[in-house]
GROMACS .gro file of C-alpha atoms in nm:
model
  415
    1MET     CA    1   0.008  -0.004  -0.001
    2ASN     CA    2   0.111   0.350  -0.115
    3PHE     CA    3   0.256   0.549   0.218
    4LEU     CA    4   0.052   0.833   0.156
    5LYS     CA    5  -0.285   0.580   0.192
    6ARG     CA    6  -0.143   0.398   0.531
    7ALA     CA    7  -0.062   0.760   0.707
    8PHE     CA    8  -0.431   0.873   0.570
    9PHE     CA    9  -0.571   0.541   0.746
   10SER     CA   10  -0.328   0.568   1.061
   11VAL     CA   11  -0.469   0.910   1.110
   12LYS     CA   12  -0.819   0.789   1.132
   13ALA     CA   13  -0.703   0.512   1.324
   14TYR     CA   14  -0.531   0.682   1.589
   15TRP     CA   15  -0.758   0.987   1.613
   16ARG     CA   16  -0.718   1.015   1.987
   17LYS     CA   17  -0.371   1.062   1.963
   18ASP     CA   18  -0.401   1.334   1.659
   19LEU     CA   19  -0.677   1.498   1.890
   20LEU     CA   20  -0.447   1.550   2.156
   21MET     CA   21  -0.175   1.649   1.970
   22PHE     CA   22  -0.396   1.914   1.804
   23ILE     CA   23  -0.486   2.060   2.185
   24ILE     CA   24  -0.117   2.050   2.271
   25PHE     CA   25  -0.033   2.240   1.970
   26THR     CA   26  -0.261   2.460   1.918
   27CYS     CA   27  -0.191   2.611   2.272
   28ALA     CA   28   0.177   2.623   2.175
   29PHE     CA   29   0.097   2.785   1.822
   30PHE     CA   30  -0.114   3.014   1.996
   31LEU     CA   31   0.197   3.130   2.202
   32VAL     CA   32   0.389   3.141   1.910
   33LEU     CA   33   0.145   3.360   1.725
   34THR     CA   34   0.126   3.600   2.030
   35ALA     CA   35   0.540   3.616   2.034
   36PHE     CA   36   0.504   3.713   1.661
   37LEU     CA   37   0.234   3.984   1.707
   38MET     CA   38   0.420   4.132   2.000
   39LEU     CA   39   0.767   4.131   1.831
   40ASP     CA   40   0.588   4.292   1.500
   41GLY     CA   41   0.412   4.551   1.756
   42ALA     CA   42   0.745   4.626   1.936
   43LYS     CA   43   0.899   4.697   1.604
   44GLN     CA   44   0.612   4.919   1.454
   45SER     CA   45   0.622   5.098   1.812
   46ALA     CA   46   0.991   5.167   1.800
   47GLU     CA   47   0.967   5.319   1.467
   48THR     CA   48   0.672   5.545   1.570
   49MET     CA   49   0.850   5.625   1.895
   50LYS     CA   50   1.136   5.773   1.697
   51GLU     CA   51   0.930   5.999   1.524
   52GLU     CA   52   0.716   6.093   1.823
   53TYR     CA   53   0.980   6.106   2.088
   54LYS     CA   54   1.267   6.291   1.935
   55ALA     CA   55   1.623   6.395   2.141
   56VAL     CA   56   1.672   6.725   2.166
   57VAL     CA   57   2.082   6.820   2.251
   58THR     CA   58   2.129   7.136   2.410
   59ALA     CA   59   2.452   7.315   2.407
   60VAL     CA   60   2.591   7.591   2.641
   61ASP     CA   61   2.901   7.755   2.684
   62TYR     CA   62   3.008   7.751   3.043
   63ASP     CA   63   3.318   7.969   2.978
   64VAL     CA   64   3.189   8.275   3.111
   65ARG     CA   65   3.378   8.565   3.086
   66SER     CA   66   3.227   8.785   3.372
   67PRO     CA   67   2.927   8.768   3.584
   68ASP     CA   68   2.695   8.974   3.386
   69LEU     CA   69   2.402   8.800   3.247
   70TYR     CA   70   2.416   8.990   2.918
   71ASP     CA   71   2.821   8.871   2.866
   72SER     CA   72   2.698   8.490   2.876
   73ASN     CA   73   2.589   8.490   2.570
   74LEU     CA   74   2.877   8.332   2.423
   75ILE     CA   75   2.757   8.055   2.157
   76SER     CA   76   2.849   8.221   1.824
   77PRO     CA   77   2.603   8.242   1.516
   78GLU     CA   78   2.852   8.045   1.335
   79THR     CA   79   2.799   7.736   1.592
   80VAL     CA   80   2.428   7.774   1.559
   81GLU     CA   81   2.462   7.753   1.176
   82ALA     CA   82   2.699   7.434   1.189
   83PHE     CA   83   2.411   7.294   1.392
   84ARG     CA   84   2.141   7.361   1.159
   85ALA     CA   85   2.369   7.240   0.836
   86HIS     CA   86   2.430   6.884   1.007
   87PRO     CA   87   2.226   6.638   0.860
   88LEU     CA   88   2.082   6.497   1.165
   89ALA     CA   89   1.955   6.833   1.292
   90GLU     CA   90   1.568   6.886   1.252
   91SER     CA   91   1.530   7.211   1.389
   92VAL     CA   92   1.755   7.438   1.593
   93THR     CA   93   1.645   7.690   1.832
   94THR     CA   94   1.844   7.956   2.016
   95PHE     CA   95   1.815   8.148   2.371
   96ALA     CA   96   1.975   8.469   2.449
   97TYR     CA   97   1.998   8.715   2.734
   98SER     CA   98   1.946   9.096   2.673
   99SER     CA   99   1.814   9.368   2.831
  100ALA     CA  100   1.560   9.693   2.765
  101ARG     CA  101   1.494  10.035   2.918
  102SER     CA  102   1.175  10.148   3.041
  103ALA     CA  103   0.928  10.340   2.814
  104PRO     CA  104   0.660  10.603   2.862
  105ASN     CA  105   0.417  10.332   2.794
  106LEU     CA  106   0.594  10.010   2.907
  107ARG     CA  107   0.670  10.083   3.279
  108PRO     CA  108   0.827   9.804   3.483
  109TYR     CA  109   0.629   9.640   3.810
  110ALA     CA  110   0.740   9.732   4.118
  111VAL     CA  111   0.638   9.746   4.493
  112GLU     CA  112   0.659  10.041   4.711
  113ALA     CA  113   0.951   9.899   4.918
  114GLN     CA  114   1.148   9.846   4.636
  115LEU     CA  115   1.106  10.218   4.472
  116GLU     CA  116   1.226  10.328   4.808
  117GLU     CA  117   1.555  10.207   4.762
  118TYR     CA  118   1.578  10.122   4.352
  119PHE     CA  119   1.491  10.284   4.048
  120ALA     CA  120   1.250  10.081   3.816
  121VAL     CA  121   1.419  10.173   3.491
  122SER     CA  122   1.465   9.816   3.301
  123PHE     CA  123   1.347   9.492   3.180
  124PRO     CA  124   1.532   9.155   3.178
  125VAL     CA  125   1.460   9.013   2.826
  126GLN     CA  126   1.494   8.648   2.726
  127ALA     CA  127   1.507   8.601   2.322
  128THR     CA  128   1.403   8.311   2.208
  129ASP     CA  129   1.213   8.102   1.914
  130ASN     CA  130   1.085   7.831   2.172
  131VAL     CA  131   0.924   7.994   2.446
  132GLU     CA  132   0.798   7.661   2.613
  133ALA     CA  133   1.146   7.579   2.647
  134ALA     CA  134   1.249   7.873   2.842
  135PRO     CA  135   1.311   7.815   3.201
  136ASP     CA  136   1.014   7.916   3.388
  137PHE     CA  137   0.790   7.790   3.108
  138ALA     CA  138   0.991   7.459   3.112
  139THR     CA  139   0.918   7.440   3.488
  140LYS     CA  140   0.576   7.526   3.440
  141ASN     CA  141   0.583   7.837   3.672
  142ASN     CA  142   0.481   8.049   3.377
  143TYR     CA  143   0.188   7.977   3.173
  144LEU     CA  144   0.017   8.176   2.860
  145VAL     CA  145  -0.275   8.337   2.944
  146GLU     CA  146  -0.379   8.510   2.670
  147GLY     CA  147  -0.235   8.532   2.280
  148ALA     CA  148  -0.011   8.283   2.127
  149LEU     CA  149   0.314   8.179   2.175
  150PHE     CA  150   0.613   8.261   1.911
  151GLU     CA  151   0.587   8.051   1.586
  152PRO     CA  152   0.874   7.927   1.388
  153GLY     CA  153   1.025   8.218   1.191
  154GLN     CA  154   0.838   8.505   1.347
  155THR     CA  155   0.975   8.862   1.399
  156GLY     CA  156   0.905   9.158   1.596
  157GLY     CA  157   0.725   8.957   1.903
  158MET     CA  158   0.695   9.020   2.235
  159LEU     CA  159   0.530   8.806   2.546
  160ILE     CA  160   0.459   9.026   2.843
  161SER     CA  161   0.312   8.929   3.211
  162GLU     CA  162  -0.027   9.011   3.312
  163THR     CA  163   0.119   9.230   3.587
  164VAL     CA  164   0.314   9.449   3.346
  165ALA     CA  165   0.024   9.437   3.098
  166GLU     CA  166  -0.262   9.533   3.345
  167GLN     CA  167  -0.006   9.809   3.457
  168ASN     CA  168   0.053   9.972   3.135
  169GLY     CA  169  -0.307   9.912   2.970
  170LEU     CA  170  -0.151   9.649   2.694
  171ARG     CA  171  -0.325   9.414   2.513
  172VAL     CA  172  -0.265   9.133   2.275
  173GLY     CA  173  -0.204   9.284   1.925
  174ASP     CA  174  -0.051   9.663   2.062
  175THR     CA  175   0.267   9.779   1.932
  176VAL     CA  176   0.527   9.944   2.168
  177THR     CA  177   0.909  10.027   2.117
  178LEU     CA  178   1.165   9.878   2.346
  179PRO     CA  179   1.468  10.110   2.373
  180THR     CA  180   1.794   9.929   2.365
  181TYR     CA  181   2.024   9.883   2.723
  182TYR     CA  182   2.328   9.829   2.491
  183ASP     CA  183   2.322  10.159   2.254
  184ASN     CA  184   2.697  10.208   2.320
  185LEU     CA  185   2.775   9.847   2.191
  186GLY     CA  186   2.526   9.948   1.872
  187GLY     CA  187   2.201   9.815   2.031
  188GLN     CA  188   1.873   9.929   1.824
  189ASP     CA  189   1.544  10.040   1.975
  190VAL     CA  190   1.298   9.794   1.822
  191GLU     CA  191   0.907   9.803   1.769
  192VAL     CA  192   0.760   9.502   1.888
  193THR     CA  193   0.395   9.377   1.884
  194VAL     CA  194   0.257   9.206   2.239
  195ARG     CA  195   0.185   8.861   2.093
  196GLY     CA  196   0.074   8.717   2.429
  197ILE     CA  197   0.019   8.760   2.807
  198TYR     CA  198   0.152   8.511   3.036
  199GLY     CA  199   0.093   8.427   3.406
  200ILE     CA  200   0.262   8.332   3.707
  201LYS     CA  201   0.208   8.050   3.984
  202ASN     CA  202   0.493   8.173   4.204
  203PRO     CA  203   0.670   8.495   4.158
  204VAL     CA  204   0.992   8.558   4.349
  205GLY     CA  205   1.008   8.798   4.635
  206TYR     CA  206   1.038   9.173   4.593
  207THR     CA  207   1.353   9.222   4.805
  208GLU     CA  208   1.589   9.288   4.546
  209ASP     CA  209   1.613   9.551   4.225
  210PRO     CA  210   1.277   9.559   4.054
  211TYR     CA  211   1.487   9.436   3.730
  212PHE     CA  212   1.460   9.071   3.895
  213ASN     CA  213   1.083   9.094   3.958
  214SER     CA  214   0.954   8.785   3.793
  215GLU     CA  215   0.626   9.002   3.634
  216ASN     CA  216   0.919   9.208   3.442
  217LEU     CA  217   1.073   8.928   3.246
  218LEU     CA  218   1.011   8.978   2.860
  219TYR     CA  219   0.999   8.720   2.611
  220VAL     CA  220   1.098   8.842   2.258
  221THR     CA  221   1.174   8.661   1.928
  222PRO     CA  222   1.575   8.626   1.822
  223ASP     CA  223   1.578   8.891   1.570
  224VAL     CA  224   1.424   9.145   1.865
  225GLY     CA  225   1.718   9.018   2.077
  226THR     CA  226   1.991   9.075   1.801
  227MET     CA  227   1.888   9.432   1.757
  228LEU     CA  228   1.882   9.501   2.116
  229ASN     CA  229   2.221   9.343   2.168
  230GLY     CA  230   2.437   9.515   1.896
  231GLU     CA  231   2.756   9.401   1.834
  232ASN     CA  232   2.725   9.058   2.060
  233VAL     CA  233   2.542   8.855   1.835
  234ASN     CA  234   2.589   8.536   2.046
  235TYR     CA  235   2.358   8.271   2.214
  236PHE     CA  236   2.343   8.175   2.569
  237ILE     CA  237   2.189   7.828   2.472
  238ALA     CA  238   2.170   7.655   2.127
  239SER     CA  239   1.907   7.344   2.100
  240CYS     CA  240   1.909   7.100   1.825
  241THR     CA  241   1.612   6.878   1.781
  242VAL     CA  242   1.760   6.507   1.653
  243ALA     CA  243   1.527   6.321   1.436
  244ASP     CA  244   1.635   5.966   1.531
  245PRO     CA  245   1.715   5.975   1.908
  246GLU     CA  246   1.920   5.687   1.848
  247ARG     CA  247   2.193   5.900   1.693
  248ALA     CA  248   2.208   6.209   1.924
  249MET     CA  249   2.551   6.063   2.074
  250GLU     CA  250   2.679   6.074   1.696
  251PHE     CA  251   2.550   6.440   1.654
  252VAL     CA  252   2.745   6.546   1.987
  253SER     CA  253   3.036   6.363   1.875
  254ASN     CA  254   3.048   6.538   1.575
  255MET     CA  255   3.022   6.863   1.674
  256GLN     CA  256   3.261   6.798   1.923
  257SER     CA  257   3.518   6.735   1.673
  258ALA     CA  258   3.408   6.998   1.427
  259SER     CA  259   3.656   7.278   1.537
  260LEU     CA  260   3.359   7.509   1.653
  261PRO     CA  261   3.458   7.862   1.775
  262GLU     CA  262   3.368   7.771   2.127
  263GLY     CA  263   3.622   7.517   2.198
  264GLU     CA  264   3.594   7.289   2.532
  265GLY     CA  265   3.363   7.570   2.717
  266LEU     CA  266   3.102   7.430   2.482
  267GLN     CA  267   2.909   7.166   2.676
  268PHE     CA  268   2.638   6.923   2.548
  269SER     CA  269   2.350   6.753   2.737
  270ILE     CA  270   2.091   6.488   2.552
  271ASN     CA  271   1.738   6.487   2.663
  272ASP     CA  272   1.608   6.182   2.530
  273SER     CA  273   1.424   6.058   2.864
  274HIS     CA  274   1.075   6.009   2.703
  275TYR     CA  275   1.222   5.801   2.437
  276ARG     CA  276   1.427   5.604   2.665
  277SER     CA  277   1.134   5.534   2.938
  278VAL     CA  278   0.921   5.396   2.616
  279ARG     CA  279   1.192   5.233   2.484
  280SER     CA  280   1.265   5.029   2.782
  281LEU     CA  281   0.933   4.891   2.731
  282ILE     CA  282   0.989   4.762   2.410
  283VAL     CA  283   1.293   4.600   2.496
  284SER     CA  284   1.128   4.421   2.764
  285VAL     CA  285   0.842   4.326   2.527
  286THR     CA  286   1.104   4.224   2.273
  287ARG     CA  287   1.243   3.983   2.532
  288ILE     CA  288   0.933   3.853   2.653
  289ALA     CA  289   0.839   3.764   2.296
  290SER     CA  290   1.141   3.628   2.224
  291ALA     CA  291   1.149   3.383   2.544
  292MET     CA  292   0.783   3.284   2.434
  293LEU     CA  293   0.869   3.212   2.132
  294VAL     CA  294   1.196   3.007   2.212
  295ALA     CA  295   0.995   2.850   2.509
  296ALA     CA  296   0.694   2.745   2.271
  297ILE     CA  297   0.901   2.577   1.992
  298VAL     CA  298   1.100   2.361   2.269
  299VAL     CA  299   0.825   2.252   2.446
  300GLY     CA  300   0.616   2.175   2.142
  301CYS     CA  301   0.920   1.991   1.984
  302VAL     CA  302   0.992   1.806   2.335
  303VAL     CA  303   0.594   1.706   2.354
  304LEU     CA  304   0.641   1.564   1.968
  305VAL     CA  305   0.943   1.372   2.046
  306LEU     CA  306   0.757   1.205   2.364
  307LEU     CA  307   0.438   1.176   2.154
  308THR     CA  308   0.634   0.971   1.871
  309LEU     CA  309   0.809   0.757   2.101
  310ILE     CA  310   0.497   0.677   2.251
  311SER     CA  311   0.330   0.593   1.942
  312LEU     CA  312   0.646   0.413   1.829
  313LYS     CA  313   0.601   0.187   2.093
  314SER     CA  314   0.274   0.058   2.041
  315ARG     CA  315   0.322   0.002   1.667
  316ASP     CA  316   0.664  -0.182   1.691
  317PHE     CA  317   0.440  -0.484   1.513
  318GLU     CA  318   0.309  -0.261   1.219
  319ILE     CA  319   0.684  -0.144   1.147
  320GLY     CA  320   0.798  -0.510   1.177
  321VAL     CA  321   0.570  -0.627   0.944
  322LEU     CA  322   0.620  -0.352   0.704
  323LEU     CA  323   0.993  -0.386   0.706
  324SER     CA  324   0.959  -0.765   0.667
  325MET     CA  325   0.758  -0.706   0.365
  326GLY     CA  326   1.057  -0.495   0.218
  327GLU     CA  327   0.918  -0.172   0.260
  328ASP     CA  328   1.174   0.084   0.248
  329LYS     CA  329   1.233   0.292   0.575
  330TRP     CA  330   1.246   0.614   0.441
  331LYS     CA  331   0.885   0.545   0.320
  332ILE     CA  332   0.793   0.417   0.661
  333CYS     CA  333   0.980   0.760   0.795
  334ALA     CA  334   0.750   0.964   0.591
  335GLN     CA  335   0.453   0.807   0.681
  336LEU     CA  336   0.507   0.827   1.025
  337VAL     CA  337   0.598   1.241   0.962
  338LEU     CA  338   0.287   1.287   0.766
  339GLU     CA  339   0.082   1.144   1.033
  340SER     CA  340   0.245   1.400   1.302
  341LEU     CA  341   0.249   1.677   1.016
  342PHE     CA  342  -0.151   1.687   0.984
  343PRO     CA  343  -0.251   1.743   1.336
  344VAL     CA  344   0.032   1.989   1.364
  345LEU     CA  345  -0.072   2.203   1.039
  346LEU     CA  346  -0.420   2.201   1.179
  347SER     CA  347  -0.276   2.332   1.496
  348ALA     CA  348  -0.108   2.625   1.328
  349THR     CA  349  -0.481   2.706   1.127
  350ALA     CA  350  -0.651   2.686   1.456
  351ALA     CA  351  -0.406   2.933   1.622
  352LEU     CA  352  -0.415   3.184   1.327
  353CYS     CA  353  -0.800   3.201   1.387
  354MET     CA  354  -0.732   3.287   1.731
  355THR     CA  355  -0.536   3.612   1.648
  356PRO     CA  356  -0.826   3.834   1.786
  357LEU     CA  357  -0.793   3.642   2.110
  358ALA     CA  358  -0.408   3.712   2.090
  359ARG     CA  359  -0.436   4.085   2.075
  360LEU     CA  360  -0.682   4.121   2.317
  361CYS     CA  361  -0.465   3.943   2.545
  362ILE     CA  362  -0.173   4.183   2.469
  363GLY     CA  363  -0.380   4.451   2.496
  364GLU     CA  364  -0.513   4.358   2.860
  365ILE     CA  365  -0.149   4.275   2.960
  366PHE     CA  366   0.035   4.580   2.799
  367GLY     CA  367  -0.238   4.849   2.847
  368GLY     CA  368  -0.236   4.938   2.431
  369SER     CA  369   0.111   5.068   2.472
  370LEU     CA  370   0.206   4.843   2.160
  371GLU     CA  371   0.085   4.906   1.801
  372LEU     CA  372  -0.068   4.567   1.745
  373ALA     CA  373  -0.181   4.495   1.355
  374GLY     CA  374  -0.335   4.197   1.213
  375VAL     CA  375  -0.150   3.875   1.108
  376THR     CA  376   0.047   3.939   0.807
  377PRO     CA  377   0.152   3.679   0.521
  378GLN     CA  378   0.478   3.681   0.670
  379SER     CA  379   0.384   3.607   0.989
  380ALA     CA  380   0.109   3.302   0.889
  381LEU     CA  381   0.416   3.162   0.661
  382ALA     CA  382   0.625   3.187   0.952
  383ILE     CA  383   0.376   2.996   1.187
  384TYR     CA  384   0.323   2.730   0.906
  385LEU     CA  385   0.733   2.733   0.852
  386ALA     CA  386   0.765   2.687   1.249
  387ALA     CA  387   0.495   2.392   1.202
  388VAL     CA  388   0.705   2.192   0.963
  389VAL     CA  389   1.059   2.271   1.114
  390LEU     CA  390   0.898   2.144   1.458
  391THR     CA  391   0.740   1.807   1.295
  392LEU     CA  392   1.099   1.739   1.129
  393ALA     CA  393   1.288   1.839   1.436
  394GLY     CA  394   1.048   1.620   1.672
  395SER     CA  395   1.085   1.338   1.393
  396ALA     CA  396   1.420   1.296   1.417
  397VAL     CA  397   1.430   1.081   1.695
  398MET     CA  398   1.173   0.845   1.518
  399GLY     CA  399   1.408   0.850   1.200
  400TYR     CA  400   1.700   0.744   1.428
  401LYS     CA  401   1.466   0.458   1.596
  402VAL     CA  402   1.322   0.359   1.254
  403GLY     CA  403   1.677   0.313   1.091
  404ARG     CA  404   1.764   0.084   1.361
  405TYR     CA  405   1.487  -0.130   1.362
  406GLN     CA  406   1.547  -0.513   1.306
  407PRO     CA  407   1.227  -0.673   1.167
  408LYS     CA  408   1.319  -1.061   1.283
  409ARG     CA  409   1.414  -0.908   1.613
  410ILE     CA  410   1.099  -0.675   1.656
  411LEU     CA  411   0.891  -0.960   1.562
  412ALA     CA  412   1.054  -1.216   1.761
  413GLY     CA  413   1.029  -0.990   2.076
  414LEU     CA  414   0.622  -0.977   2.010
  415GLU     CA  415   0.557  -1.405   1.962
   0.00000   0.00000   0.00000
C-alpha cells in the first residue's frame, strides 16, 4: 500500500492521539502567534517612537567671561549654523539674554518698598524662538494666559506678564517700542507687537532691584534680541532637535570634533528621557516575546518527541511487518512524519484563527502600549514554516529509531 494512503488511514485509526496532539499544539502555536504579534508590535512601536519622541541636544558655553548675564551669550552664530547644517538636525532653537530700558508706555512693575531703594528703569529680556523651553515655562511656573506663543520664523514679537500688561494698559496686538540697554554697543531700539500675555504661579520675592521681579521678564523673538544686543550677536543656549534619538550621541560627537569657535567651553547635554523610558518597555516586550517563541518551540518539540516515542512503542508490530515486506525505511519515516504533520498544521491554522484573542490578551497585559496589526502573510507563513520545522525536528528521534529497527528482532520479541 502506498505510504500516503497508510498515513491517511493511520490518522483515522489513531484519531485520539491526534486530537491530543491538536490540543497541545494549538496552545503552543497560540503562544507562537502571540510572540510574533508582540515582536511585530514592538518593531512598529519603536519606529513610531523615533518619530514622536525625538532627542533634544542642548549646547551651553560655560566659559563665562564675566558674571554679567549679558556677557554670558557666548555661543556664536557660526556654531548655530553648523548645528543647522548637520544632516541629523531637524530644527535648531536659540536662547539669548538681553535687557531693555523702560518707556513711557512700558514701565516695569515694582512694589512701594522697592521704589524706596531702587529705580525701576529696565527689563530683563529673554530672546528665543521656543518659549516653552525657556526656564520658567519649562518648569511650568509661567503659563500662557492670552494670545499665542511664538511660531517658527516669527519676528517682532513679545510676551509680557499679566501684571505688566495691566499696569501699562497693554493687550494682545498692541505695538510698543523697546529701548535698547546696549546703545553703546550698537544696540537699536525695536518696535515689537504683543503676541501673548503670560501668568506666573509663584513670583519671586520683592527684596531686590525691580529688574529681578518675575513680572518684568519679557520674552521676545530672536531678531528683537539681536537688535537690542547690538555687537554681541551670540546666544546663551542652542538646542537642536535630532530626528533619530538613537543617533543623538553621534550628533554630539560630530559637533565636538568640528572645531567650533567655542572650543572645550561648549558643553552638550542630551534629553531623550521620554524616548528611553518608552524604549525600555519595547525592549522588555521584545525579550518576553523572544522567550515565549523559544519556549513554545522547545516545548512543542519535546512534546512531539515524547508522543512519537509512545506511538512507536505501540506500533512495533506494524513497523516490523512493513520492514519484513521489504518496505523502504524512508517511506515508513515519511508516513510517520505525515501523521504528525497533519495535526500540527491543523493546530497552526486554529491558532491563526485565534488572532483576535491574542491581540486582546496582549492589549490587556500591556495596556495598549503596543501598536498591534493583524497577522501579515509573512507572519502566517512563518507559523506554518515553524510547524513544518517543529515536526521535522521532533521526528528526528523517530527517524533514528526506525533506521535501527531489525524486523526479525521486533517480530521475535512480540511472539
